[in-house]
Coordinates of C-alpha atoms in Angstrom, one line a residue:
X10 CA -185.3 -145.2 -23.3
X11 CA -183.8 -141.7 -22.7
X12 CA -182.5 -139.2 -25.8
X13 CA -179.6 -139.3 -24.6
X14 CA -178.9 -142.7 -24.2
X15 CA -181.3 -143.7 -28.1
X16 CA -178.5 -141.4 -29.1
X17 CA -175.4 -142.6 -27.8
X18 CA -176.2 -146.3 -29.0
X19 CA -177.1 -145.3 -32.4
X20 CA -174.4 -143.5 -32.9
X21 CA -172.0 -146.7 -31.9
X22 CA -174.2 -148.8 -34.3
X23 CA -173.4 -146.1 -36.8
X24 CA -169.6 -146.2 -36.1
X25 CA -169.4 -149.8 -36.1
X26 CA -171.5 -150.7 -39.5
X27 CA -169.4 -147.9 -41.3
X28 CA -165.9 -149.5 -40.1
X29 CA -166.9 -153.4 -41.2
X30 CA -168.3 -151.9 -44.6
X31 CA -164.7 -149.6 -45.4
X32 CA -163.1 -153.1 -43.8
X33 CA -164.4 -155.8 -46.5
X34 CA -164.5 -153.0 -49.4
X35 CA -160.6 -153.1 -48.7
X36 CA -159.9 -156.2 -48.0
X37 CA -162.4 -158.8 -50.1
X38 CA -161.1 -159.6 -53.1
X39 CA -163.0 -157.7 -55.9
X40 CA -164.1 -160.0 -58.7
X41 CA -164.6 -162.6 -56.4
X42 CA -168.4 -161.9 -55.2
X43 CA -171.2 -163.5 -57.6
X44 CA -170.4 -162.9 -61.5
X45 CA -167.8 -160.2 -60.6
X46 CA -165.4 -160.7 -63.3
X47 CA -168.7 -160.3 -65.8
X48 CA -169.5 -156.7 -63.9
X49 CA -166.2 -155.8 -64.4
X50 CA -166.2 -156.4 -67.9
X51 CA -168.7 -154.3 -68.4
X52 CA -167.4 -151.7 -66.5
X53 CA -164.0 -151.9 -68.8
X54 CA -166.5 -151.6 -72.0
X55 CA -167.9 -148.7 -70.9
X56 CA -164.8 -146.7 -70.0
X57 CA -163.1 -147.4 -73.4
X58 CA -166.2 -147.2 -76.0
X59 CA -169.0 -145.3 -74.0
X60 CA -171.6 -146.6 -75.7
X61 CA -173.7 -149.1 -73.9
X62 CA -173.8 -152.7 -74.9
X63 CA -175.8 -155.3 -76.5
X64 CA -177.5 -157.6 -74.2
X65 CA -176.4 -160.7 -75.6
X66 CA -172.1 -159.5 -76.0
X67 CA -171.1 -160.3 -72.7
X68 CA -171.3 -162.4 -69.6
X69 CA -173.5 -159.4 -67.9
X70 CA -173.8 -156.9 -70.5
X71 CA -177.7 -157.3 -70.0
X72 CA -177.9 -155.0 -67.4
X73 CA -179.2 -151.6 -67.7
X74 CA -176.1 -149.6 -67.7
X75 CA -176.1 -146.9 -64.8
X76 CA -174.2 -148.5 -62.2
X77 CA -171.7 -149.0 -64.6
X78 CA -171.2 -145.6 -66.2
X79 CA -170.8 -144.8 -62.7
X80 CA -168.1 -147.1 -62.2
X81 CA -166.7 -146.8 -65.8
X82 CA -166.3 -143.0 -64.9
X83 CA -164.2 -143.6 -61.4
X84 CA -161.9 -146.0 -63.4
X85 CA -161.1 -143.7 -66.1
X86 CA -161.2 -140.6 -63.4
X87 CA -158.4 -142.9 -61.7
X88 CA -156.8 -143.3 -64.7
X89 CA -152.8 -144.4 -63.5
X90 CA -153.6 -146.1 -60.3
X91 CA -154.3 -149.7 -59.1
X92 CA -156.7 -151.2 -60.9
X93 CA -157.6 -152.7 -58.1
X94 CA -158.0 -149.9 -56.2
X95 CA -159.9 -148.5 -59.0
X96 CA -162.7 -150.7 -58.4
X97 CA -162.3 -150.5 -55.2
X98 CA -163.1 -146.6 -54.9
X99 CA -166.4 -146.7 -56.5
X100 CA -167.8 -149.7 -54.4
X101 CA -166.7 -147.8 -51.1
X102 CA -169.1 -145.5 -52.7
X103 CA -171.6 -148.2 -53.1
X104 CA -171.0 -149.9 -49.6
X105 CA -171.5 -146.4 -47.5
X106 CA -174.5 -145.3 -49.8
X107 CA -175.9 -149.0 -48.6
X108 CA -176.4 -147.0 -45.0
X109 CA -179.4 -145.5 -46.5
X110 CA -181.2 -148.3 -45.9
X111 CA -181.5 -148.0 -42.3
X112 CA -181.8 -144.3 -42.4
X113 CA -184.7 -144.9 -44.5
X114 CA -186.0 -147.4 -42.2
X115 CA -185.8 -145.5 -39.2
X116 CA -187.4 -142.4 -41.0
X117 CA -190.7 -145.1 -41.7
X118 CA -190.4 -147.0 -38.6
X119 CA -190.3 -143.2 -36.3
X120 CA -193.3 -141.9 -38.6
X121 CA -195.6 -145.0 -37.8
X122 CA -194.8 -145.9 -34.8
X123 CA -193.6 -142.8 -32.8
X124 CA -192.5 -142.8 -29.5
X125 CA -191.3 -146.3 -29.7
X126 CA -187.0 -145.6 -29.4
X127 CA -186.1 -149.0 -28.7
X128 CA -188.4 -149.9 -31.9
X129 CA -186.3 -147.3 -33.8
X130 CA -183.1 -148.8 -33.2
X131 CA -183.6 -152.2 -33.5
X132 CA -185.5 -152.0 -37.3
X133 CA -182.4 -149.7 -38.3
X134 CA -180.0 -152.4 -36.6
X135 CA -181.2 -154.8 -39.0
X136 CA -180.1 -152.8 -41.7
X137 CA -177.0 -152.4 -40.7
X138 CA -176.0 -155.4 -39.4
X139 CA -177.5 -157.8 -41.5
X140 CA -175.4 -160.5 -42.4
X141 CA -176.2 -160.5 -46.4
X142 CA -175.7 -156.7 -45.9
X143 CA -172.2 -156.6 -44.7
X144 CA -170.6 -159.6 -46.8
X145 CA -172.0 -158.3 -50.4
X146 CA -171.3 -154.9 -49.8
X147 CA -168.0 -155.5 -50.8
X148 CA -168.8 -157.7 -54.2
X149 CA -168.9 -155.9 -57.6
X150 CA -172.2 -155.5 -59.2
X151 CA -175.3 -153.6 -59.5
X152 CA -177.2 -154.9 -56.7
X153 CA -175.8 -152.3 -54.5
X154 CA -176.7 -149.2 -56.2
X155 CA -180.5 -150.3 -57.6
X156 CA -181.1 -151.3 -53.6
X157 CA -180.4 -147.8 -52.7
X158 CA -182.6 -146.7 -55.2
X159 CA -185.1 -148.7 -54.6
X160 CA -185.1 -147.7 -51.0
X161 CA -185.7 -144.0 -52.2
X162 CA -188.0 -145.1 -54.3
X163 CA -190.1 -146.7 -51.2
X164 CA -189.5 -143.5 -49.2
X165 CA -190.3 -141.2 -52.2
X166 CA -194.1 -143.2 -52.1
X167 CA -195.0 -142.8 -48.7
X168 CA -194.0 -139.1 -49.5
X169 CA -196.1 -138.8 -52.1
X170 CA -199.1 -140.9 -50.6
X171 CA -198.7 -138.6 -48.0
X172 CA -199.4 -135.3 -50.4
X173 CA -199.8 -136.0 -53.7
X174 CA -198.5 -133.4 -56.1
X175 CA -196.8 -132.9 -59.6
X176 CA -193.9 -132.6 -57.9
X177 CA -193.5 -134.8 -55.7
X178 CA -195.1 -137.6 -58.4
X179 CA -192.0 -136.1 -60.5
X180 CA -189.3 -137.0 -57.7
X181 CA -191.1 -140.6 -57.4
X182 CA -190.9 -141.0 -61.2
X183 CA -187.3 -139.4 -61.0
X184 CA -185.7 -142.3 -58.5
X185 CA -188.0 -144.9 -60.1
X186 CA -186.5 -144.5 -63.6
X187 CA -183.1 -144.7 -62.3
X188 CA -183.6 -147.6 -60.2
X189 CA -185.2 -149.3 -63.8
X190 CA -181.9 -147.9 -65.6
X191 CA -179.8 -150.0 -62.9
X192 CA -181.6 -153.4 -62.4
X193 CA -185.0 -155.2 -64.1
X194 CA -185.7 -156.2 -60.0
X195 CA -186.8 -152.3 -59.7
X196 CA -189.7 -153.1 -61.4
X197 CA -191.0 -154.5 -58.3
X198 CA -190.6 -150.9 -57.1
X199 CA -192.8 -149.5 -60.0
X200 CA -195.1 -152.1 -59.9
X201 CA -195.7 -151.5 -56.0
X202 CA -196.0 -147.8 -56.8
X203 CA -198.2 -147.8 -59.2
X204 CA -200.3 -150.3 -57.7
X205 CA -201.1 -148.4 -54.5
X206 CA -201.7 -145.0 -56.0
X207 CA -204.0 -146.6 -58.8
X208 CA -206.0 -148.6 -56.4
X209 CA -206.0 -145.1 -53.7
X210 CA -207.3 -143.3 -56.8
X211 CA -210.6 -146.0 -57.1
X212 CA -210.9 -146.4 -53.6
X213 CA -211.6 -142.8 -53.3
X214 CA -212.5 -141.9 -56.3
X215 CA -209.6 -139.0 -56.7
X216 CA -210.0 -139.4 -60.3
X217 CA -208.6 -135.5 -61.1
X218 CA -205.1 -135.6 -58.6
X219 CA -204.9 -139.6 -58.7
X220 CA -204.4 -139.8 -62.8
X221 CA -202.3 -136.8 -62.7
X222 CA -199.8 -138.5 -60.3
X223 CA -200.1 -141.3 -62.3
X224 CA -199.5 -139.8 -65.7
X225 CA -196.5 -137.0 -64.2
X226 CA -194.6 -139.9 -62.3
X227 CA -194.9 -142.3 -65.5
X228 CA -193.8 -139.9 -67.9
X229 CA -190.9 -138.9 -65.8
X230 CA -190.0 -142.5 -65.2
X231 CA -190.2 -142.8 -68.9
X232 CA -188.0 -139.9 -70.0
X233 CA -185.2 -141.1 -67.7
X234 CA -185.0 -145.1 -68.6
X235 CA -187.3 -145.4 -71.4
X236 CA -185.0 -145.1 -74.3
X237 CA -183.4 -148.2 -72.9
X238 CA -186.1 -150.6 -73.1
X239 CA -187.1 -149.1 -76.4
X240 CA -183.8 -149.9 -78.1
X241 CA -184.5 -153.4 -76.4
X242 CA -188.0 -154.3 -77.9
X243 CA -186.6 -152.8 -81.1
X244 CA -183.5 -155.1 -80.9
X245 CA -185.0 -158.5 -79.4
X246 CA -188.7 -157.5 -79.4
X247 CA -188.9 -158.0 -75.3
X248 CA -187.5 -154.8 -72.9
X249 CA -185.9 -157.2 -70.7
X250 CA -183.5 -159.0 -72.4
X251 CA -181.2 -161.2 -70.7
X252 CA -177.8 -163.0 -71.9
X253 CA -179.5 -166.2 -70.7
X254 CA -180.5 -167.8 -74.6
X255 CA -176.8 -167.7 -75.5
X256 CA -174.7 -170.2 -75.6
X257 CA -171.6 -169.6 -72.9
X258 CA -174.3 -168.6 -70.3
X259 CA -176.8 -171.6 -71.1
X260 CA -173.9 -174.0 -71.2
X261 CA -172.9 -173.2 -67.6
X262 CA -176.4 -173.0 -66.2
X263 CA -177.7 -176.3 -67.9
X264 CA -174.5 -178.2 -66.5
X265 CA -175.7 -177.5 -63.1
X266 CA -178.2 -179.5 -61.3
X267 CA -181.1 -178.3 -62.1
X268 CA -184.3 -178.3 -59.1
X269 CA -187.7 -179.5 -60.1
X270 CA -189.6 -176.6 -58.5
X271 CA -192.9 -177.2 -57.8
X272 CA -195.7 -176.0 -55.0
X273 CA -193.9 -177.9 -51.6
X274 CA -190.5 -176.3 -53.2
X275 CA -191.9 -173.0 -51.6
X276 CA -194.2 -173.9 -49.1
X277 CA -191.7 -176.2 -46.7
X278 CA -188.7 -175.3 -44.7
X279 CA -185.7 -177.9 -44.2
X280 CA -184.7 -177.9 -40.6
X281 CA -181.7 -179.4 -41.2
X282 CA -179.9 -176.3 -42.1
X283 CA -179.6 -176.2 -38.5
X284 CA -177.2 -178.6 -38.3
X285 CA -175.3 -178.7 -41.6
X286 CA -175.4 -175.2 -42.4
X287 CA -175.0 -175.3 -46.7
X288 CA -177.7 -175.3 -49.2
X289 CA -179.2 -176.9 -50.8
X290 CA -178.5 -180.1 -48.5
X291 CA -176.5 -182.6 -50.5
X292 CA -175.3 -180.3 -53.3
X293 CA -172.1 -180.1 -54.7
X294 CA -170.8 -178.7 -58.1
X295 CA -169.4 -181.9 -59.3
X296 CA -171.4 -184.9 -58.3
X297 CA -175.1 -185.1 -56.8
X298 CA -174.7 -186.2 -53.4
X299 CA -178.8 -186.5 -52.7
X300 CA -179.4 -188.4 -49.3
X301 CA -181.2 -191.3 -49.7
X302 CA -184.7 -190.9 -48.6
X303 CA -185.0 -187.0 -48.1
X304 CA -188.0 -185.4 -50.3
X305 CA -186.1 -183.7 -52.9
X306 CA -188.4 -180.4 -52.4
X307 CA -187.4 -180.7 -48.9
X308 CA -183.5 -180.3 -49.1
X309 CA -183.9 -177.9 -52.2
X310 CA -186.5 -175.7 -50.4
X311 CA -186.4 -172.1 -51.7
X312 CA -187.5 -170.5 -48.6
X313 CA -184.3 -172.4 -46.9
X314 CA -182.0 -171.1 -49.2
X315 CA -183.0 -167.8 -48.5
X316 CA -182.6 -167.7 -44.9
X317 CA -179.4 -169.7 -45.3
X318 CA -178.1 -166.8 -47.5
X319 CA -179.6 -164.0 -45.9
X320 CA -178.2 -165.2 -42.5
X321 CA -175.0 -166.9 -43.4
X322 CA -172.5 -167.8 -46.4
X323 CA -175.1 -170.9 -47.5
X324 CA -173.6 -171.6 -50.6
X325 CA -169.7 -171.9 -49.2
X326 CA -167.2 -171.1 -50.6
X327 CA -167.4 -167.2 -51.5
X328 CA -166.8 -165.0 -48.4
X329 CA -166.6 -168.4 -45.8
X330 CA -165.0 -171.4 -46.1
X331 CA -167.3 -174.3 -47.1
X332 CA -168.8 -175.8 -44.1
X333 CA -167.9 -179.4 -44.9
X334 CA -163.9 -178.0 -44.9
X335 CA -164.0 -175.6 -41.9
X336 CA -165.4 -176.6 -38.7
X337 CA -165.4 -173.2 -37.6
X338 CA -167.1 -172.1 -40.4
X339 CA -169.6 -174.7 -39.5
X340 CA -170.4 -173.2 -36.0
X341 CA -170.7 -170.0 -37.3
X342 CA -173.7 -170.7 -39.7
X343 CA -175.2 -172.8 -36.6
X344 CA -175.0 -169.7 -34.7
X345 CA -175.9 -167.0 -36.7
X346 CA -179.0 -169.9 -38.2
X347 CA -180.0 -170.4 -34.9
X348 CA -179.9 -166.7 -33.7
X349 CA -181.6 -165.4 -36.6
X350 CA -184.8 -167.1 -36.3
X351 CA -186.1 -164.7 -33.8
X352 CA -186.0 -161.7 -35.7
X353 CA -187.2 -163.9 -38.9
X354 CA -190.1 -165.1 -36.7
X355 CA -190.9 -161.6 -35.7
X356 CA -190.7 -160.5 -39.5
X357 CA -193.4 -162.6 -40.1
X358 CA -195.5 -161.4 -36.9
X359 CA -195.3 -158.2 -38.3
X360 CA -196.8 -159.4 -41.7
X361 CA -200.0 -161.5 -39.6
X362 CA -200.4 -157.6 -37.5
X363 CA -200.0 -155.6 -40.9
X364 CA -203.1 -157.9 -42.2
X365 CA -204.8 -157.8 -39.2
X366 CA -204.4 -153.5 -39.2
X367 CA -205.9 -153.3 -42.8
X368 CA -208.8 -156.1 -41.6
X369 CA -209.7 -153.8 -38.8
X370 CA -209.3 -150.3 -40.1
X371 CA -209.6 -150.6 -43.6
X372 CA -206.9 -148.6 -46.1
X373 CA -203.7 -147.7 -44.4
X374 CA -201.5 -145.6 -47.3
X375 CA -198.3 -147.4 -45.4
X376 CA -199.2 -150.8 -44.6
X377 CA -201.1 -150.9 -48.7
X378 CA -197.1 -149.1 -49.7
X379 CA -195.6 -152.2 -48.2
X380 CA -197.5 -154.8 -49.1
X381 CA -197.9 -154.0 -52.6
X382 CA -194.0 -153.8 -53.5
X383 CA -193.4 -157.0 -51.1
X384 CA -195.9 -158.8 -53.1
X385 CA -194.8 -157.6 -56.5
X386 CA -191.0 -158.6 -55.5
X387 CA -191.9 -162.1 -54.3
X388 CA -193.8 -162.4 -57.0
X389 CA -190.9 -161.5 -59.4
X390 CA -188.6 -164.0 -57.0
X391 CA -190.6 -167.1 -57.9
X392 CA -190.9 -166.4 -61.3
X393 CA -187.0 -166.6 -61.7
X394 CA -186.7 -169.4 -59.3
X395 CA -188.9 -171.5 -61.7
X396 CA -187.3 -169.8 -64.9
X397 CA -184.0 -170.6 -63.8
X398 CA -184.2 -173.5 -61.1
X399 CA -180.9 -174.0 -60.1
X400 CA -179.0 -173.0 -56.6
X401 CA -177.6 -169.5 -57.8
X402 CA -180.8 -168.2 -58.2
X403 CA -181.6 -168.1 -54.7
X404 CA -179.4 -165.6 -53.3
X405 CA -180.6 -163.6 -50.5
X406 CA -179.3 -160.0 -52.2
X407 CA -182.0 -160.6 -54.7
X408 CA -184.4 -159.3 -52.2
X409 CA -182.5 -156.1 -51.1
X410 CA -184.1 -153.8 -53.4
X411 CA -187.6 -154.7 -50.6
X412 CA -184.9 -154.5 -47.3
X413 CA -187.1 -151.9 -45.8
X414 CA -190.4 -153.3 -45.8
X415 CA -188.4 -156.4 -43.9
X416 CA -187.5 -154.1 -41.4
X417 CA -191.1 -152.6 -41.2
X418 CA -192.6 -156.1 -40.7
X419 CA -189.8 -156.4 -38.1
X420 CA -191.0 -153.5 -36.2
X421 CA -194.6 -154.3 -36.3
X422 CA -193.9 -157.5 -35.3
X423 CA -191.6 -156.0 -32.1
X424 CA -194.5 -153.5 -31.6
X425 CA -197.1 -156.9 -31.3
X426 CA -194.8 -158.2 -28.8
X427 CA -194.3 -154.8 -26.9
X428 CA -198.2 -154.7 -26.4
X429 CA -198.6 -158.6 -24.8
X430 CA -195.4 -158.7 -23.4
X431 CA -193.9 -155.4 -23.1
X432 CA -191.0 -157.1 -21.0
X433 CA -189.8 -159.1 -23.2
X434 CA -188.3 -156.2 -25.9
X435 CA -185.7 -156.0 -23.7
X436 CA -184.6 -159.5 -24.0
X437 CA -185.5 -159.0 -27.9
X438 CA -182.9 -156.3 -27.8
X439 CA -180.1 -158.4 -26.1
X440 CA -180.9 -161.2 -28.4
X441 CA -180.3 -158.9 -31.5
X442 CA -177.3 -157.3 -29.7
X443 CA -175.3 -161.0 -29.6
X444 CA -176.4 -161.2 -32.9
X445 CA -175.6 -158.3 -34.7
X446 CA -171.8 -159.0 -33.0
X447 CA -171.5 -162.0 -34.1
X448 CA -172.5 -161.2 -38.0
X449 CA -169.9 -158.4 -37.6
X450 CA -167.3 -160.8 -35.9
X451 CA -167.7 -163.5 -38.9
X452 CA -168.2 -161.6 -41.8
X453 CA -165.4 -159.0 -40.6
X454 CA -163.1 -159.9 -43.7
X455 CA -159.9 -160.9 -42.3
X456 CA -160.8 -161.7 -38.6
X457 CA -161.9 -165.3 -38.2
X458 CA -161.8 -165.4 -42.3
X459 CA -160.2 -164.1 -45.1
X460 CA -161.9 -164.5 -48.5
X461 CA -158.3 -164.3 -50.2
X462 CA -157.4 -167.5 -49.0
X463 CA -160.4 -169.6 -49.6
X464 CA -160.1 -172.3 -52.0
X465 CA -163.3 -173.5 -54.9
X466 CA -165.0 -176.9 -55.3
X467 CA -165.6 -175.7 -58.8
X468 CA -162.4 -177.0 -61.1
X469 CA -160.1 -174.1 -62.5
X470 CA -162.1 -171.4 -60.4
X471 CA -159.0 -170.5 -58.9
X472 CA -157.0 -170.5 -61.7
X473 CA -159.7 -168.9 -63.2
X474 CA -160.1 -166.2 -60.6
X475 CA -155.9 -165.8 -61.2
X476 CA -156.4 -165.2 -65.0
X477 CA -158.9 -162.8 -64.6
X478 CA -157.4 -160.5 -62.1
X479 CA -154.4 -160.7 -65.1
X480 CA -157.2 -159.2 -67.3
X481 CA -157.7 -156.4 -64.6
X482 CA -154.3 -155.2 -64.6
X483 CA -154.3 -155.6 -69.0
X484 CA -157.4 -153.4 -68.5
X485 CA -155.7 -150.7 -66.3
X486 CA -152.3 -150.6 -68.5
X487 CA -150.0 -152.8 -66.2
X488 CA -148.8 -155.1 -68.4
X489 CA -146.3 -156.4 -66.5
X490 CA -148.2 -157.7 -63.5
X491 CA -151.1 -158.6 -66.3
X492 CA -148.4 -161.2 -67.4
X493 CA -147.8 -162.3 -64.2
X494 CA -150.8 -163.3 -63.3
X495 CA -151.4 -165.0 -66.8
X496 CA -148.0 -167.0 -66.2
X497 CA -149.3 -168.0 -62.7
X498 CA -152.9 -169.5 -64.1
X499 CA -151.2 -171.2 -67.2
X500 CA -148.9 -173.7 -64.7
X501 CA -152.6 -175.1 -63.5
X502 CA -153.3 -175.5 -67.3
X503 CA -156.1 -172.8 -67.6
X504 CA -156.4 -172.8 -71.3
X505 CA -157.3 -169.0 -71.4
X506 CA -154.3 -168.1 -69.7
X507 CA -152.3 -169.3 -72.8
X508 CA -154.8 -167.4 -74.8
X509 CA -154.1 -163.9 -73.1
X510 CA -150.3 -164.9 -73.2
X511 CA -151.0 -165.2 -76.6
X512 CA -152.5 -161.8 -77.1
X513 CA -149.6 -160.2 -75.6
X514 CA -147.2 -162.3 -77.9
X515 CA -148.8 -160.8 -80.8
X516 CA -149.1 -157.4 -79.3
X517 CA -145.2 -157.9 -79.1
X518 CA -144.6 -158.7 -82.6
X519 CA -144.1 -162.9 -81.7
X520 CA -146.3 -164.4 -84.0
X521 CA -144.5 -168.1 -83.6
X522 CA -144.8 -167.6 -79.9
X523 CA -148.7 -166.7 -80.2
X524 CA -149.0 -170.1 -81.9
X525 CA -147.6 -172.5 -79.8
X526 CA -149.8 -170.9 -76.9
X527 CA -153.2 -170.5 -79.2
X528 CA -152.2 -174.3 -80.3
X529 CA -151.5 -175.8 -76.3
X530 CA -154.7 -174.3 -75.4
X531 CA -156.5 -175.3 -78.0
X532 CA -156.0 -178.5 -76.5
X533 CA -156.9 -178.2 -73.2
X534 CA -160.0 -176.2 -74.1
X535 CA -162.3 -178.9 -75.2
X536 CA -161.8 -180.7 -72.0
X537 CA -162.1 -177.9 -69.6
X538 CA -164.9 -176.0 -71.3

């Protein structure tokens, strides 16, 4: 492939992953991605006190709290605007910082395998155009920030594997301890790192420059997120506390079905997904709907679930319509399902020729750099899966944070190919060209779908969803539409609409009128909690 030409096409695959990420930050609604309205309380917390919260006060107030100070400051710095587009401005920030993952892939992929152009778009490509990538770019949460971060993080390794000094041990500490001060999955990141360097260190016997890297990038990590996870073992005795143990959050994850994971629950694939496009097979929020005869571990496979959700919508319902109400829907995940296992195979091609490399050759600081913070976050994976077995902890962004050493395998794996059949990258390339237009054609919010108008299997979520944008607009001053919106979610019965109309009634002096509301929904909340 000529300059020229490498070039030109990345510069269109620039163009076009820029103007589908500005597209669904605009257009998806903002509390709807996964726990939104619980980031955003957070957010709101942090703009009005400033001090960060207990782990156990709020829906998501166990996060570490950069992403949100971040946030926190854009809302108050908007102060007098939509709230909506409030929120909305600092994840636009998010969702083009999310580019960095394929800059930071091309950057590895060029430095190991140089020479290789058509190699160097297609690993970027799948950055960019990456179905989980574009439909949660847009959702509100932390997942988009400690990805990035962790993405420095990887390059900020292989720079310091490359030339190890204090100050480039200090940079690696630097990004480290911010990704730790954003999200606990970091630790994969800091497990990885300090895994490779330790082990380069013994291998050969460095002892001097190795523990000096070691100690420089700890103590830096340290100084930056530290005092967090002190004040957490001093509060609850473990760093990483989570709201899990109390009582709203347990109620709603023990009501759900809960998965027996065991050995086949990760070690089998359902094919099925092929043709029914949702996971896990048979679910559904309000009744187990378990097809007689298939192996439980079989339609609740992890692995499934992943590639459902890293491919496609699998769960329904949150940026598609539910496959089982939208028969285009349904074609869509077939499509994308069935289009994706190339690149997946090839992924895992790369990981065989990655073993094979350090088999034959011995250490390789790269190929040790990947495979050590791949390992530590699939590690980290399982142990939640287990922890918490039920659907929502198999969501494809968990594995973001790692997004480049997918699109490393990926381009060992094309490399493999280019070698015994050096023909057939081309069709690779077309292959991964219909698919990269179709992930932008379906997940292009407001094309063939529009997250706005998609309706819940879960009872009240909508009215739920209503009542909480109401909350938004109390948060931002606009009491006006705040009441609307309560109004609207109290004529499906949504017991906390009455109790926000309720707040307001006091606020306005009404005292009898705060009663009758506090008293109707103290009737309906029973039954709907």
């Amino acid at each position: 492939m000529r300059r020229a030409t490498f070039i030109a096409v990345a510069a269109v695959m620039t163009a076009v992953a820029v103007a589908v990420r500005i597209n669904n930050v605009a257009v998806f609604p903002s509390l709807r991605g996964y726990d939104g309205f619980g980031h955003f309380t957070y957010i709101w917390y942090l703009a009005e006190t400033w001090r960060v919260p207990l782990s156990t006060a709020g829906w998501s107030f166990f996060h570490p709290p950069l992403y949100y100070a971040f946030m926190a400051s854009v809302w108050n710095l908007a102060s007098g605007t939509d709230p909506v587009l409030r929120l909305k401005a600092g994840t636009m920030v998010m969702a083009l910082a999310s580019l960095s993952h394929a800059w930071v892939s091309y950057v590895v992929v060029r430095r190991y395998l140089p020479g290789r152009r058509l190699i160097h778009l297609l690993a970027p490509g799948l950055m960019l155009f990456l179905p989980v990538h574009i439909y949660s770019v847009a959702f509100l949460g932390n997942e988009g920030l400690n990805a990035v971060l962790c993405s420095w993080s990887l390059l900020a390794l292989l720079w310091v594997l490359e030339r190890e000094s204090w100050q480039r041990a200090a940079m690696l500490g630097l990004v480290l301890g911010l990704a730790m001060l954003t999200k606990f999955s970091a630790l994969a990141l800091v497990a990885g790192s300090f895994a490779t360097l330790g082990l380069r260190m013994v291998l050969r016997r460095h002892w001097a420059t190795g523990l000096r890297t070691l100690v420089v990038m700890g103590a830096v990590m340290m100084v930056v997120c530290g005092w967090y996870y002190a004040r957490n073992v001093s509060l609850y005795g473990t760093p990483f506390k989570l709201s899990r143990d109390e009582f709203m959050v347990a109620h709603v994850e023990n009501t759900q079905p809960q998965a027996k994971r065991g050995v086949l629950d990760y070690i089998t694939f359902d094919p099925m997904i092929f043709r029914r496009p949702t996971w896990p097979r048979g679910f559904s929020y309000t009744e187990d709907l378990t097809p007689e005869g298939a192996p439980r571990f079989l339609r609740e496979s992890v692995w499934t679930g992943m590639y459902a959700n890293a491919w496609f919508d699998g769960f329904g319902g949150w940026v598609l319509p539910s496959v089982l109400s939208s028969e285009h829907a349904r074609r869509s995940g077939q499509a994308l399902l069935v289009l994706g296992v190339l690149p997946s195979a090839l992924v895992l091609v790369g990981l065989w020729e990655a073993a094979a490399r350090l088999r034959r050759g011995g250490w390789d600081d790269t190929l040790v750099a990947m495979g050590a913070v791949f390992a530590a976050m699939v590690a980290i994976f399982i142990h939640g899966t287990r922890v918490v077995p039920i659907p929502a902890s198999v969501k494809a962004t968990y594995f973001i944070p790692i997004a480049v050493t997918f699109s490393f395998w990926f381009a060992l794996g094309l490399e493999r190919l280019g070698r015994w059949r050096p023909r057939w990258l081309a069709l690779v390339g077309l292959e991964c060209s219909a698919l990269a237009a179709l992930s932008v054609a379906v997940f292009w919010q407001g094309f063939l779908f529009d997250a706005s108008k998609i309706g819940h299997a879960i009872p009240f979520y909508d009215a739920s969803l209503v009542n909480h944008h109401g909350i938004l607009y109390y948060a931002g001053g606009d009491r006006t539409s705040a009441r609307e919106r309560f109004v609207a979610s109290s004529f499906e019965d949504w017991h906390l609409a009455y109790e926000n109309l309720a707040h307001l009634a006091l606020e306005e002096g009404k005292p009898e009128e705060a009663h009758a509301l506090l008293f109707r929904a103290s009737r309906l909340q029973p039954e709907q909690a």
